[in-house]
Short mmCIF file of C-alpha atoms in Angstrom, two decimals:
data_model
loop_
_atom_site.label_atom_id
_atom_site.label_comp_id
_atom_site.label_asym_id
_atom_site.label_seq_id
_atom_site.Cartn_x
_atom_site.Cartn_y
_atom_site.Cartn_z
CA UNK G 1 113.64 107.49 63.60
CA UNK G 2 113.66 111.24 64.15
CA UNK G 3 110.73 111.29 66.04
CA UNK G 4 111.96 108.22 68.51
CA UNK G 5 115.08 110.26 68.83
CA UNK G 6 113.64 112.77 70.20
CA UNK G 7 110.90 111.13 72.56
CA UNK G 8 113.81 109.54 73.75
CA UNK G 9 114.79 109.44 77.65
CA UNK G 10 118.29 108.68 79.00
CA UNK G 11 118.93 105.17 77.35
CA UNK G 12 116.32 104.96 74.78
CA UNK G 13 113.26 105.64 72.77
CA UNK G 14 110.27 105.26 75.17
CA UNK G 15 107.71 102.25 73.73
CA UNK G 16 105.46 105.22 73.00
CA UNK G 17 107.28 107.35 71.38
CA UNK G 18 106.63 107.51 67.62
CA UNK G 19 104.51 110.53 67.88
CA UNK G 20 106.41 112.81 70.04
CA UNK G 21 109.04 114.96 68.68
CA UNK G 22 110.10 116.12 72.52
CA UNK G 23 111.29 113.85 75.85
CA UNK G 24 109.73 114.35 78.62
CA UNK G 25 110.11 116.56 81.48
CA UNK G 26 113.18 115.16 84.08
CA UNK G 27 110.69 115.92 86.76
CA UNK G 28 107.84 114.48 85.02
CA UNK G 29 109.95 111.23 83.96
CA UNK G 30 109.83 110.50 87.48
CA UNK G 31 106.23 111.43 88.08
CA UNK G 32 105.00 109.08 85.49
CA UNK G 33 107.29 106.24 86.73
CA UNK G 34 106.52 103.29 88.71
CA UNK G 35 109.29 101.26 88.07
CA UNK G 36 110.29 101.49 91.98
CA UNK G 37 107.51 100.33 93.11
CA UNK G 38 105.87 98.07 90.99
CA UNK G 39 109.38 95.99 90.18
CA UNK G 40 107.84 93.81 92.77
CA UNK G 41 105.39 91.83 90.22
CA UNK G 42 108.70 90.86 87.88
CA UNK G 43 107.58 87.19 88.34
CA UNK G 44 103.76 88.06 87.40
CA UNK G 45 105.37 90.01 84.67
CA UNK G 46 107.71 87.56 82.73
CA UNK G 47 104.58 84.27 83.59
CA UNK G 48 102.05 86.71 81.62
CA UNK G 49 104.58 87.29 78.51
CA UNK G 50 105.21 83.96 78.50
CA UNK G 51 102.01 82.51 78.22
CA UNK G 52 101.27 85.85 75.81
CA UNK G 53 103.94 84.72 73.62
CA UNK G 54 102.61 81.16 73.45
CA UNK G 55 98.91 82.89 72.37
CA UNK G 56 100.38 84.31 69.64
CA UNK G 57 101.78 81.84 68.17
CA UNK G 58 98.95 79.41 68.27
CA UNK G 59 97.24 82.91 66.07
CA UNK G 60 100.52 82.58 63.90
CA UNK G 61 101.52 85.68 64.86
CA UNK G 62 104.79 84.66 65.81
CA UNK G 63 106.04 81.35 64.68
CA UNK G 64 107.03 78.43 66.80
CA UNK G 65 110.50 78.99 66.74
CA UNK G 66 109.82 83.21 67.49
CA UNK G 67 107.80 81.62 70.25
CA UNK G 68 110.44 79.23 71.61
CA UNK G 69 113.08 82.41 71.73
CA UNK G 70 110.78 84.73 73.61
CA UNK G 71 109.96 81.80 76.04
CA UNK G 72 113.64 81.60 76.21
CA UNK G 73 114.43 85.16 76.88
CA UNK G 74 111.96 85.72 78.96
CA UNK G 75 113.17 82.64 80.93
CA UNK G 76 116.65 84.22 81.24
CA UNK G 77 115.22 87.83 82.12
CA UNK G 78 113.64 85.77 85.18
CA UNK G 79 116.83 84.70 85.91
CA UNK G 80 118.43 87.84 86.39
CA UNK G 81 115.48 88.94 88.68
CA UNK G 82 116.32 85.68 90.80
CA UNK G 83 119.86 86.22 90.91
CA UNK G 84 119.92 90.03 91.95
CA UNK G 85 121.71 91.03 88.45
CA UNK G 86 118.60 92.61 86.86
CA UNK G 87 119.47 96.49 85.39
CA UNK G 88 117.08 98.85 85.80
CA UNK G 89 117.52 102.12 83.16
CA UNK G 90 116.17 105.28 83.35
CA UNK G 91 113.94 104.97 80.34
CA UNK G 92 112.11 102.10 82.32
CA UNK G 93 108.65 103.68 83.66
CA UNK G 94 107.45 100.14 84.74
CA UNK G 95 107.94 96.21 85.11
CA UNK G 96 106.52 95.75 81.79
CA UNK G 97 108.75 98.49 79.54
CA UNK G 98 111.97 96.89 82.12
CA UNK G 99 110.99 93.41 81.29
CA UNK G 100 110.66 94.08 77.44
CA UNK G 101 113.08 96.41 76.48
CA UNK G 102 115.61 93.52 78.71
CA UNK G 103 113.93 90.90 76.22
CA UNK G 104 114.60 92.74 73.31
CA UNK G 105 118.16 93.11 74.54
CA UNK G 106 118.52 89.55 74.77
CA UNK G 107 116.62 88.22 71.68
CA UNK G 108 117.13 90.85 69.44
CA UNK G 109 114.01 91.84 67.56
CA UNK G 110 111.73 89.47 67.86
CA UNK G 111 111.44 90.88 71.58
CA UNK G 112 109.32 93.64 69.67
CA UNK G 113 106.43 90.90 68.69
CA UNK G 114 105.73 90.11 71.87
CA UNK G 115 103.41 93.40 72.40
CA UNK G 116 101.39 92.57 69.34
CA UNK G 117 97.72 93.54 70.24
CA UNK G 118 98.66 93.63 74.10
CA UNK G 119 97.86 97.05 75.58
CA UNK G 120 99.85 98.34 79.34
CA UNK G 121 96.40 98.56 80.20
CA UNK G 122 95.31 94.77 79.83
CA UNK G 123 99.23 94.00 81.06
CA UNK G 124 99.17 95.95 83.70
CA UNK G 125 95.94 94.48 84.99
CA UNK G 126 96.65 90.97 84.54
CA UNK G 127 99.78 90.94 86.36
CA UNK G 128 97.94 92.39 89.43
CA UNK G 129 95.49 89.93 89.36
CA UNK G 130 98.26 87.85 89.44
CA UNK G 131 100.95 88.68 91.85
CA UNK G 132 97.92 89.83 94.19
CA UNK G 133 95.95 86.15 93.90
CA UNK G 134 99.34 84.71 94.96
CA UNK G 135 99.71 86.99 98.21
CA UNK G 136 95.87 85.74 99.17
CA UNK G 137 96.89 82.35 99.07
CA UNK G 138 99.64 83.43 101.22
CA UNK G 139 97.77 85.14 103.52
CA UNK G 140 94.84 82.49 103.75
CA UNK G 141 97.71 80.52 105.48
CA UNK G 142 98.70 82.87 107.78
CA UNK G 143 95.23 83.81 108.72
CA UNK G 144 94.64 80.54 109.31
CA UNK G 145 97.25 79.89 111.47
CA UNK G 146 95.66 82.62 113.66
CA UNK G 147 92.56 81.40 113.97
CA UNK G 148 94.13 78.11 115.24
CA UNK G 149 96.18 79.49 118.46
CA UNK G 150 93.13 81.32 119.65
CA UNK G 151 91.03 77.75 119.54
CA UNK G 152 94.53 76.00 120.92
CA UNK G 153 94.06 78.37 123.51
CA UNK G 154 90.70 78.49 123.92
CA UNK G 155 91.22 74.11 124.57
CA UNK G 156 93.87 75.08 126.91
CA UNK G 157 91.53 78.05 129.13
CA UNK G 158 88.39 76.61 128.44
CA UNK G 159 87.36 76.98 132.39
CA UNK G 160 89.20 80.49 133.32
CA UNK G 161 86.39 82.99 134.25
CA UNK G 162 86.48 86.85 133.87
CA UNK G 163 84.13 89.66 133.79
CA UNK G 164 82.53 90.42 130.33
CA UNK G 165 81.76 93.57 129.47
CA UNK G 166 79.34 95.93 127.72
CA UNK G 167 80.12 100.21 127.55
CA UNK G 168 83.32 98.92 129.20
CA UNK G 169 81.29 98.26 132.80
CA UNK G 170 80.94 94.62 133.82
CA UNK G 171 78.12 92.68 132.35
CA UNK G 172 77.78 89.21 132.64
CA UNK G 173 80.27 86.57 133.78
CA UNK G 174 81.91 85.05 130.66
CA UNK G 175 84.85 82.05 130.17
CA UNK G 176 88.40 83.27 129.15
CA UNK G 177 88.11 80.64 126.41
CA UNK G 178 84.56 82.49 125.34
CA UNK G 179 87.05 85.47 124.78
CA UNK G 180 89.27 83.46 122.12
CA UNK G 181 86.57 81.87 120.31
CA UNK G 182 85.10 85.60 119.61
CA UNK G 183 87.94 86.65 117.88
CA UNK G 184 88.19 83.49 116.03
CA UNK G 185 84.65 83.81 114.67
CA UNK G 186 85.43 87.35 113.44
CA UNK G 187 88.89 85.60 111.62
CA UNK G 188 86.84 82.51 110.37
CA UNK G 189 84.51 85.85 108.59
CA UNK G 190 87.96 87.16 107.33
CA UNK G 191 89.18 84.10 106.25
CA UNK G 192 85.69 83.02 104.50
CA UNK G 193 85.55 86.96 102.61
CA UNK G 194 89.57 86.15 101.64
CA UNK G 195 88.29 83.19 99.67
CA UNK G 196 85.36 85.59 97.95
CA UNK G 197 88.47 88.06 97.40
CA UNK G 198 90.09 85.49 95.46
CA UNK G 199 87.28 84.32 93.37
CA UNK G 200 86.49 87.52 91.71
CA UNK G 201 90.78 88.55 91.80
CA UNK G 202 91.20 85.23 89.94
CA UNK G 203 89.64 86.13 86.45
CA UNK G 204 92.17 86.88 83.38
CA UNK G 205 91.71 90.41 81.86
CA UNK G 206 94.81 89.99 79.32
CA UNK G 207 93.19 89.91 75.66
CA UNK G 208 91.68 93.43 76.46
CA UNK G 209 93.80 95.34 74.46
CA UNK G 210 93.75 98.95 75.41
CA UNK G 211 90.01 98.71 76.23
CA UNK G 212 88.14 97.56 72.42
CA UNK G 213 89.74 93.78 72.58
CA UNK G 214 92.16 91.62 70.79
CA UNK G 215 92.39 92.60 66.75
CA UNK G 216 93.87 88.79 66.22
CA UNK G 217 91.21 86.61 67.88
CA UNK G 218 93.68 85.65 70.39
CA UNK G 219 92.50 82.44 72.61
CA UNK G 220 91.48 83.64 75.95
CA UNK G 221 90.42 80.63 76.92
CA UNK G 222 94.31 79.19 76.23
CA UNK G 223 95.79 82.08 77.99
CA UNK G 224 93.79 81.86 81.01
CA UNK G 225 94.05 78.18 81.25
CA UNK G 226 97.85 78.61 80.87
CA UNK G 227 98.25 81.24 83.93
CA UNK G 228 95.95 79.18 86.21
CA UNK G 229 92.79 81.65 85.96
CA UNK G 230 89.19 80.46 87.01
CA UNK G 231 87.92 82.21 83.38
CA UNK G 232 87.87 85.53 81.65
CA UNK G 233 86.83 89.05 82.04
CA UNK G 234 83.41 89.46 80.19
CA UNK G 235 84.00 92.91 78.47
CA UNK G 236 86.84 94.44 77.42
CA UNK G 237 86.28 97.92 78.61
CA UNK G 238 85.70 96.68 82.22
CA UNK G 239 88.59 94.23 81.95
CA UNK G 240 91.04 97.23 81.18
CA UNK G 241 89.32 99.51 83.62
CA UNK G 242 88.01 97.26 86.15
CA UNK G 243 90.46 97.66 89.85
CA UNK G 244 87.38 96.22 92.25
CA UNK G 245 89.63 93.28 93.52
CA UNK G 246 91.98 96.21 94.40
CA UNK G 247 89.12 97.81 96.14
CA UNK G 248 87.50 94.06 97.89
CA UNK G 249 90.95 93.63 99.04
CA UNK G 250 91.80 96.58 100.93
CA UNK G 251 88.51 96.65 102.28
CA UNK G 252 89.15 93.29 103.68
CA UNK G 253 92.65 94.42 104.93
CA UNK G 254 90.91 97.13 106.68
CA UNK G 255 88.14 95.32 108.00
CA UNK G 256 90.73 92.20 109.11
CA UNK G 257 92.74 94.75 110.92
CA UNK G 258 89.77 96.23 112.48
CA UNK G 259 89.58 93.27 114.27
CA UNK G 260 93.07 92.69 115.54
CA UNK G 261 92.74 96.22 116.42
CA UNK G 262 89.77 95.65 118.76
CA UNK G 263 91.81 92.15 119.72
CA UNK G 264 95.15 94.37 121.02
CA UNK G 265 92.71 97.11 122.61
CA UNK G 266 91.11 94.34 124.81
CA UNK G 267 94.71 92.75 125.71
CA UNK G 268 96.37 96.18 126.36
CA UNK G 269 93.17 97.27 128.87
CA UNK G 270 93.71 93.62 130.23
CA UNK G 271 97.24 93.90 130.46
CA UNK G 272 97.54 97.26 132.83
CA UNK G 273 98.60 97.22 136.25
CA UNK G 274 94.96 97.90 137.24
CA UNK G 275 93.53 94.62 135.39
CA UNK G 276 96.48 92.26 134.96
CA UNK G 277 94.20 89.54 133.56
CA UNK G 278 96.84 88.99 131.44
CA UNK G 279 100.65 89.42 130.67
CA UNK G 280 102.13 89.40 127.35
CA UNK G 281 105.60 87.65 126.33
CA UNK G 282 108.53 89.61 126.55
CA UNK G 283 109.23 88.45 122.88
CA UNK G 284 105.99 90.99 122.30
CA UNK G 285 107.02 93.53 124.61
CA UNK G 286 108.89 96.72 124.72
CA UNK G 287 110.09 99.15 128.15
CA UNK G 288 110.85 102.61 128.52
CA UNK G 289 113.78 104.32 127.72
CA UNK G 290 113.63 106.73 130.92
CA UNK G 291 111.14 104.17 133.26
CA UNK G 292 112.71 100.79 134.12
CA UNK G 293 109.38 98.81 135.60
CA UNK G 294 107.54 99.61 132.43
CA UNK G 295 106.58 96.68 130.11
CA UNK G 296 104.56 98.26 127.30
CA UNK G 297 102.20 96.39 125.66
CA UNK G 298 103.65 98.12 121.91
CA UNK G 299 102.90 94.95 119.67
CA UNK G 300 99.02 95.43 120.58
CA UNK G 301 99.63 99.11 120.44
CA UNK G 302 101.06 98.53 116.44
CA UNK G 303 98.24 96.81 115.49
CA UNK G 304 96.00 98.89 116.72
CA UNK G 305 97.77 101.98 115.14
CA UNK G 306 98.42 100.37 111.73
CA UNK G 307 94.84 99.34 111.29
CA UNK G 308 94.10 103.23 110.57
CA UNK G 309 96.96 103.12 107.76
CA UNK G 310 95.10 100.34 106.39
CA UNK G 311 91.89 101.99 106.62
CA UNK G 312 93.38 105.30 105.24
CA UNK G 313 95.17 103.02 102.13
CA UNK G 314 90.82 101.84 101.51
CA UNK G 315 89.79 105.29 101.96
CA UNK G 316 92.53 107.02 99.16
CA UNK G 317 91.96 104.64 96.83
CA UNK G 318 88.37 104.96 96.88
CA UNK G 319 88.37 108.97 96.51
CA UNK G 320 91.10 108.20 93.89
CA UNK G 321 88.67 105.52 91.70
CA UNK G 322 85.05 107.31 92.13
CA UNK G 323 85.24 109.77 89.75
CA UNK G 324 87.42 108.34 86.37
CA UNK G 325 85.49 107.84 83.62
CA UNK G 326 86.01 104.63 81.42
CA UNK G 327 88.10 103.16 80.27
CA UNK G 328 91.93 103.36 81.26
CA UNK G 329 93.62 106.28 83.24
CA UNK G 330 96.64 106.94 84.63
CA UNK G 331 95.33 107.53 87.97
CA UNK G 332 94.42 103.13 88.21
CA UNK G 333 98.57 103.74 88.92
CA UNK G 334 97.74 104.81 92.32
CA UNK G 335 96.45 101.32 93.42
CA UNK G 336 99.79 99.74 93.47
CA UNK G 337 101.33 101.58 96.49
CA UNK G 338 98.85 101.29 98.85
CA UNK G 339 97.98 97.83 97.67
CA UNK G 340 101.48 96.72 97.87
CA UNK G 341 101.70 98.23 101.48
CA UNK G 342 98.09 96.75 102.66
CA UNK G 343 99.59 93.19 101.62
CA UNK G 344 102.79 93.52 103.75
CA UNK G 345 100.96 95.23 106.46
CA UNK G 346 98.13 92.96 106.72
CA UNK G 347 100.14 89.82 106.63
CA UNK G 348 102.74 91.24 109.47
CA UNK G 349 99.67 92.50 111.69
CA UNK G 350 98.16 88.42 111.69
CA UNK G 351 101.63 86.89 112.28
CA UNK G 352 102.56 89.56 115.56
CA UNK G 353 98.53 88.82 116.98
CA UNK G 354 99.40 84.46 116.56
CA UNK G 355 102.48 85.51 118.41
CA UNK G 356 100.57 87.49 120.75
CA UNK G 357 97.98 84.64 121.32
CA UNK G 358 100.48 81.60 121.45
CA UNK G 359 102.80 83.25 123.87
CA UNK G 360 100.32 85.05 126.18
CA UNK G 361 100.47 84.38 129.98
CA UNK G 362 96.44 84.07 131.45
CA UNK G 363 96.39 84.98 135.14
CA UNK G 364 93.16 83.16 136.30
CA UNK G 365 93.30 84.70 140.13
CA UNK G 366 93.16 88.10 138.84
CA UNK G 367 90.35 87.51 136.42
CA UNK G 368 88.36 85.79 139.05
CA UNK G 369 88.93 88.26 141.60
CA UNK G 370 87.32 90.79 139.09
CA UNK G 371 84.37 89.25 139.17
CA UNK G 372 81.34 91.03 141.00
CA UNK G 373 78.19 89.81 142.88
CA UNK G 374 75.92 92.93 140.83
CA UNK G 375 77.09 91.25 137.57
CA UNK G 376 74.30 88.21 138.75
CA UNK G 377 71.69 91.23 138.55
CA UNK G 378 70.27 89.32 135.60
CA UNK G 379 70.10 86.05 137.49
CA UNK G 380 68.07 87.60 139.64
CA UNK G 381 65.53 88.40 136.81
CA UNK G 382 65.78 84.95 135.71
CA UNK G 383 65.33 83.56 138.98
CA UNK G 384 61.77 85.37 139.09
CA UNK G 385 60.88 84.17 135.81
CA UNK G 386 61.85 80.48 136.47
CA UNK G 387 59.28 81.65 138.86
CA UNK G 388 56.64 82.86 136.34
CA UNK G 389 57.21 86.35 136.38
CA UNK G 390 57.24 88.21 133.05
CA UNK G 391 60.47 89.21 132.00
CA UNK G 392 60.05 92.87 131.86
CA UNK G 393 58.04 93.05 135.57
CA UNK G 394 60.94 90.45 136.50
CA UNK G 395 63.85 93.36 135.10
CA UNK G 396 61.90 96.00 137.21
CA UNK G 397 62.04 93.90 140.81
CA UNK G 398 66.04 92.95 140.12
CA UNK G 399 66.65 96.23 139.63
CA UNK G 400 64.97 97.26 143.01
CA UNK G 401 67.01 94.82 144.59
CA UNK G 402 70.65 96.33 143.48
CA UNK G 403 68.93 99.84 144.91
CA UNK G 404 68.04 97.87 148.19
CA UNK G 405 71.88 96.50 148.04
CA UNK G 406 73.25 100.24 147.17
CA UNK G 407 71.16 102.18 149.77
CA UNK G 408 72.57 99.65 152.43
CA UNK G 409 76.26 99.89 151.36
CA UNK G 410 76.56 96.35 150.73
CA UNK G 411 77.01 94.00 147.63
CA UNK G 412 74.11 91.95 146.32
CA UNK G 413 74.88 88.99 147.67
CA UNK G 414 74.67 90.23 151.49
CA UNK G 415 71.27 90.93 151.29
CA UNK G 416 69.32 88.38 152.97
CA UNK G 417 66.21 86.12 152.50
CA UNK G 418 63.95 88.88 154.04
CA UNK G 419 65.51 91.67 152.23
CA UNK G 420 64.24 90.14 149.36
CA UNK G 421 61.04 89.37 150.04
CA UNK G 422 60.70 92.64 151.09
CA UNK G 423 61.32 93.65 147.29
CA UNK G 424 59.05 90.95 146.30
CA UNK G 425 56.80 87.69 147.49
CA UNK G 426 58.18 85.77 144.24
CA UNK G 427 61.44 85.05 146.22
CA UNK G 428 62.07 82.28 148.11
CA UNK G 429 64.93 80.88 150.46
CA UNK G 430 66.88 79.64 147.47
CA UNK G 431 67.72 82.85 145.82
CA UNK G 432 70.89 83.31 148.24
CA UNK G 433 72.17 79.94 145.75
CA UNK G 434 71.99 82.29 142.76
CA UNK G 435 75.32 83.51 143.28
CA UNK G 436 77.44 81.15 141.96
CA UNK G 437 79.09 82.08 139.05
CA UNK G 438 80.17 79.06 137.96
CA UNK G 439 76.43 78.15 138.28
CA UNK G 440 75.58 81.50 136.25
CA UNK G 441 77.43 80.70 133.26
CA UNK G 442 76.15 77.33 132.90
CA UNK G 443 73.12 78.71 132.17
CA UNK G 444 73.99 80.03 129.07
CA UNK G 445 74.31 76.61 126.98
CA UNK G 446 72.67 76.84 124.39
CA UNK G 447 75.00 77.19 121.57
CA UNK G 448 77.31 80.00 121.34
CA UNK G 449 76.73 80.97 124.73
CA UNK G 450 79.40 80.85 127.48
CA UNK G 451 78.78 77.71 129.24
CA UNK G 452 80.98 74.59 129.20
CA UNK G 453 79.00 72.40 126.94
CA UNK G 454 78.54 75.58 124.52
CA UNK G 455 82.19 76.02 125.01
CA UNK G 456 83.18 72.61 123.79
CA UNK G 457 81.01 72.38 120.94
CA UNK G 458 82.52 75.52 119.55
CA UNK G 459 85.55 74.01 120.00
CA UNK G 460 84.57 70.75 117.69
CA UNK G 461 82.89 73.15 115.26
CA UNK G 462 86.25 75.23 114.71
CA UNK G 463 88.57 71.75 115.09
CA UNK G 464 86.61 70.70 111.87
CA UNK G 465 86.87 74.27 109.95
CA UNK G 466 90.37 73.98 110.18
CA UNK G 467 90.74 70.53 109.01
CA UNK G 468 88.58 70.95 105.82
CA UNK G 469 90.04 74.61 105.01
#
């Protein structure tokens, strides 16, 4: 008892503390604490201990009736979480030392079984997996959500033309709706690497131990049946030690919010006084404090920005994980702060872009009116090789045209019939018809491409995705 005494903090012997004749350090009791942070997985927490305690008892272990108190207690613990009345104490460094010593509290003794042969490390691990697989599922639906206002919208704009763009100079002629059902390809990708996320998140690592397995032949099989899991960790050393769905899924927050990034740079460039292709809700919009005409485009501008916190939360962790040796170490700690943040950030950052999308104003006029006759440069080429002109010898004569157009100060399309054949013999009468770009981007329908029919099957294609997913 002496040497609990003393490896005692403020109200109590720590779990660990049979060997240490000192407490810790005030300032290092709150290093080594996560307790304010990682409260957040009480649920995860008390589901684990409960299906723990029902392990153990079908090892005899515990007995039924031990069994049917710790269920019990752990039951009422919950409650207290639910109802705001949970106490944290000082001598709580975590969820699972607050969720025990609470259980002991209320069941007396008995709540001291309930860590027989379980480790922090396999504890720890388990309930990330499972508060973590619970906020993909979450997400999934949010994401998913997304993905359906930009092909709502795409239905709605599915003949508005703009410019599209390469190096940020107009390309090609594109449909607004072409736009839409870019982004919603790269969200489908998100959405199909969520699923992979949740795959690998969704295996049980609790049976571990501290990192050489379970001295009581405790039923893995049982437990992870009981909590929902797809099947077990392999190894116990990796189990313990193993934080890659940590890793996946803030890689996939960063790369998700990569693209809503490059989605809100597009809409704030397209947004400007100098483009006003579109104009984005009020609800979505801030002013100035010192400028009253300004309407600033800051919920693009936030999603842009807090895509580099989520990149920076990938980036930590990674320099954090490379160099620990196996199995468990304190530093695996780290992953809960920036994996608690990526979760809330990642999940805001798709709810403001559906906003964006569903409550976005398209102005069709000014899109149009940004169109260009050089942008039909191309159809030029493709003219002369409906012809039979190679491609490359076809590139070459198109390009002497816009020179011809340049050196006379006029746009392509005011160069005549003669002015082309002075270029080349390969034209004829009807390249003047060329310039059309309604004409131009019905070229392109083969599928994916920008024309109407290519349009509409995309569509179809993302009406079923969303109706089997």
């Amino acid at each position: 008892m002496a040497g609990n005494a003393a490896a005692s903090g403020d109200d109590g012997p720590k779990l660990w503390g049979g060997r240490f004749k000192k407490p810790l350090d005030s300032e290092m009791e709150k290093f080594n604490a996560s307790i304010d942070y990682d409260k957040i997985m009480w649920s995860a927490d008390i589901d684990g201990s409960i299906a723990y305690a029902k392990a153990l008892a079908k090892t005899s272990i515990i007995s039924a009736e031990e069994r049917d108190k710790l269920c019990q207690g752990l039951e009422l613990v919950r409650n207290e979480w639910k109802g705001g009345k949970f106490q944290i104490v000082a001598s709580d460094e975590d969820i699972h030392t607050a969720n025990e010593r609470r259980l002991t509290e209320l069941v007396g003794d008995v709540g001291r079984k309930l860590h027989t042969g379980r480790s922090r490390n396999d504890q720890v691990a388990t309930d990330t997996r499972l508060w973590l697989r619970d906020r993909i599922l979450a997400i999934s639906a949010v994401l998913k959500e997304a993905i359906s206002a930009f092909v709502e919208q795409a239905k709605v704009n599915q003949t508005v033309m703009l410019p599209g763009y390469t190096h940020l100079q107009r390309a090609q002629p594109i449909r607004w709706s072409h736009w839409l059902l870019c982004y919603a390809s790269m969200l489908k990708r998100d959405f199909e690497r969520l699923q992979e996320v949740y795959k690998r998140t969704n295996v049980l690592p609790l049976g571990s131990g501290a990192l050489a397995g379970h001295p009581f032949d405790i039923d893995r099989d049982f437990l992870a049946m009981e909590l929902n899991f797809d099947g077990i960790t392999l190894n116990s050393l990796d189990g313990t030690s193993d934080r890659d769905f940590v890793s996946e899924f803030l890689f996939w927050s960063s790369l998700t919010s990569t693209h809503l990034s490059r989605m809100a740079e597009d809409l704030i460039i397209y947004s400007t006084k100098e483009f006003s292709f579109v104009t984005l809700a009020d609800e979505y919009s801030t002013g100035s404090s010192l400028m009253p005409q300004k309407k600033n485009a800051d919920s693009c501008e936030l999603i842009r920005g807090r895509a580099g916190r989520l990149t920076g939360h990938l980036t930590g962790w990674l320099c954090t994980l490379k160099g620990l040796p196996l199995t468990y170490n304190k530093d695996l700690q780290e992953d809960k702060e920036p994996l608690f943040d990526a979760v809330e950030t990642i999940t805001s950052l798709i709810k403001i872009s559906c906003g964006v999308i569903k409550t976005l104003t398209v102005n069709p006029d000014k899109m149009k009116a940004a169109l260009s006759p050089e942008m039909l440069a191309t159809d030029i080429a493709y003219y002369l090789v409906r012809k039979g002109v190679p491609f490359r010898d076809a590139h070459h004569v198109s390009g002497e045209c816009v020179q011809l157009a340049e050196s006379k100060n006029v746009d392509l399309d005011k160069l005549t019939v003669d002015d082309f054949l002075a270029v080349s013999t390969k034209f004829e009468s009807d390249i003047l018809q060329i310039f059309d770009y309604e004409k131009s981007m019905e070229q392109y329908n083969a599928k994916g491409g920008t024309g109407s029919k290519s349009i509409k099957w995309q569509i179809e294609v993302f009406t079923d995705w969303l109706k089997q997913n």
